[in-house]
Amino acid sequence: MTPLPSSPAEELALLERELIWLDTRRVQLLRRRSWLKAALRAQSAGGWQPPHGGQPPQGAPGGWAHAPAAHPAPAVPSGSATGGPGAQHVLLILGGLLLAVAAIAFTLFSWGELGIAGRSVVLAGVTAGALGAPVLLLRRGLGATAESVGAVALLLTVLDAYALHAAVLPEADGAGYAAFATGVLAAGWTAYGVGVGRLRLPLPAAVVAGQFPLVLGAWAAGGSVLVIGWALLVTAAGSVVVAARVPGLAVRATAWSGAGVTWAGGLLIGLGESVSASGPLDAAAPGVLLLGAAAVALAAAWRAPQEMAVTGGVVAGLAAVAGVGGVLRTEVPWSWAVVVYLVCGAALAPVARIAVVPRPVRGGVLGAAAGVTGVAVLAVLPSAAATLLGPAAVLTGLWAGAPDGTRELAAGAGAWPDALSVPVVLLVAAVLLGAVYASLVHEGREPAGWTGAAGAGAVGLVSAAVPVLLVSADVAYAAALVVDLLLVAGLLAAAVAVRRVPAAAGATALWGAVAVAAHAGLLALAAEPATYAVFGLLLVLFAVSAARSREVVARSLTLVLSVVCALVVASAAGASLELGAPRTAVLVLVVPAAVVVLGLWVRTPAVVVPLEAGAGFAALVALGLAVTDGAYLSLVLALCGVLAAATAVRPERRPGAGYLAAGLFATATWVRLVSAGVTHPEAYTLPVSVIACAVGLLRRRTDPEASSWAAYGPGLGVTLGPSLLALWSDPHWQRPLLLGAAALAVTVTGAVRRLQAPLLLGGGTLALVALHELAPHVAQVFDALPRWSVPALAGLLLLALGATYEQRLRDARRLREHLGRMR
């Protein structure tokens, strides 16, 4: 870095040296420029030889390579007079556009004023000049100008073709002439681009023009839709050949784009004709067209880059499936068409074993097979879901009697499909996924990721296919129940075998077992013996699975489901004994009682928590059954309180279960009093308050540091709160007198014993009682006073508070400290 000058003289000397160096450098650059121009002219003339013996011009000290090091040249501003490539390109583009506009205007407006000879001369002269000018421009090194003039020349050839048709051949068919003209233009542009060599536009333009001759020719010849489709496919095949063999990024990109467009057009034509075909003969020709589209796509993918190869394999596989399946599906009902396409998609799987096929192409073909399988499953999924949920119609007529077949149970909901195609699709898809899983494992893949997903999908599809098959095939009622139970047992065995089954497949097996168990349970509710047998066996299966499972989710779910099955058995027993809903609620409590006893024996959190969740659900069901009878509801609440108290024996459950037991006992008492016709809240709350305050007193004796809010707050609040609410709607004098006396006693007790909770709760209640009693008189006084007296009194109160603010603040602080020292 050059040091800053210390005086004006030094700075002036430095500037002089810099100017001398810039002048020397300018001379060197000008000489180098002349030498480079001479080299370019020699190269254009037929071979480049370094002028002056291959050395830079004399006068460059030390030659160009040994020129003295220069300081970085300042950047030229974008708006300088020298311009640059950007300005040059803008000028060339504008010039080309102006020429194109002039040519169009001349063709449209001035063409008719010339005779035949004049037209020929103009056409030949302008076109020849435009086509020849780029050659001369390229020799002089003006490449950008040559590109612009070449583009204008190509546009002129199009205008010449149009003018020739309009003036010389007006009677010629438009489509036929367009096909001929595009073919001639494609050939001419190709020859021009190859001949000139250095222009980038003619060859891509020739590729674009080459997309039209066959299609327009087929249209002009009156060809059918299939003929046009074949023309599109042949054009696409030619574009693929060009893209694969002709060098140049622009040409290849244009060829790939044209091939994609024309191939898609041919494919859509084949699909439309195949879907609308009414017989094998009608579908054969579209099928061959689709197979041709598959062949073109496969050929394009063979040597394409990896991403394009995978895409080509996918579309080739889908086109082949559409072609073959379109012919075969005409021989079967529409409900089996999905099966036909699924089998055709499965036939693509052996391609993965053909080593000569490139690996990306094989992956794409397998992707097509997977896509066909997924679409087939999604197509039948609504019917499968309706079939699985169909037996839910039995809930409207429990124990109506065992039917002859399972379809009769689903008939009320109209849930079963018209044919066996739905379970067949599910089973075929399950077999395919199972084969993929086995193949991947055989290759040494870890049973995770896509491998595990294939195994899980196979398990899930089997879980859904078997119940759907039972209903669709109208299997006998007893046989359907046996098959469902065997399937549940197998799925549970797979779910707990975590060391031999992948995690994804095990989780799918677990939830599949739950779904099949629900299906079997719905079927069993049609007959009384079946209900006991099925839910009893499900209880055993879920309990055994919970005992053998090592996974937390599987163990928890199976434990909860075992409790639910026991709950169903208990409810069924009450229905069989004709006990009615309220008395059945007492019988249902046997289930949570057994769970509580089991929890006292096991005491393992991973087992006890799901069991308690199931017991809680059973208790809620019991409460729901008894809600219509007050006496039985009170009994059920009391029994639930006993169970909660038994749970509180365990130290880890003591706080929560203890409070729950107290609340249940209190609620049971209230419900019993309501059912007996007692309406005063104190009859409900006083027993609870006495018990709670007694418990608080015992706690304070054993733990003197315990807070008065924890010891006495709940007991006092249970009575004081409801009584205050009842006070405001009570017109009599007895409740205010008794409540005020009780509040005064509580307040005095709190003050004497230095207990915060009784003092504040009693004092607050006493204040509210006094306000209730004084409210009518205060209202009368306010009515008698003039209107201005209220704001005046409020102002005086505020002035008094403001004048003694510091004293009131100290009083409040002392009161807070005094209350804080209380328990």
Short mmCIF file of C-alpha atoms in Angstrom, two decimals, residues 19 38 67 160 216 277 334 454 466 511 579 603 610 661 664 669 757 789:
data_model
loop_
_atom_site.label_atom_id
_atom_site.label_comp_id
_atom_site.label_asym_id
_atom_site.label_seq_id
_atom_site.Cartn_x
_atom_site.Cartn_y
_atom_site.Cartn_z
CA LEU A 19 0.99 9.85 -15.25
CA ALA A 38 -3.67 -9.02 -37.19
CA ALA A 67 5.17 -6.33 -19.17
CA ASP A 160 -41.11 -16.31 -47.76
CA LEU A 216 -49.61 -31.72 -40.00
CA ALA A 277 -62.96 -48.61 -26.16
CA TRP A 334 -65.83 -52.36 -14.24
CA ALA A 454 -43.06 -52.32 2.69
CA VAL A 466 -59.50 -60.44 5.61
CA TRP A 511 -53.26 -51.32 15.34
CA LEU A 579 -80.92 -55.82 36.11
CA ARG A 603 -47.26 -51.66 41.64
CA PRO A 610 -52.89 -47.96 31.75
CA ALA A 661 -62.10 -39.97 47.32
CA LEU A 664 -66.66 -38.55 45.54
CA THR A 669 -73.83 -37.39 50.05
CA ALA A 757 -57.42 -18.83 56.52
CA SER A 789 -74.02 14.41 47.36
#
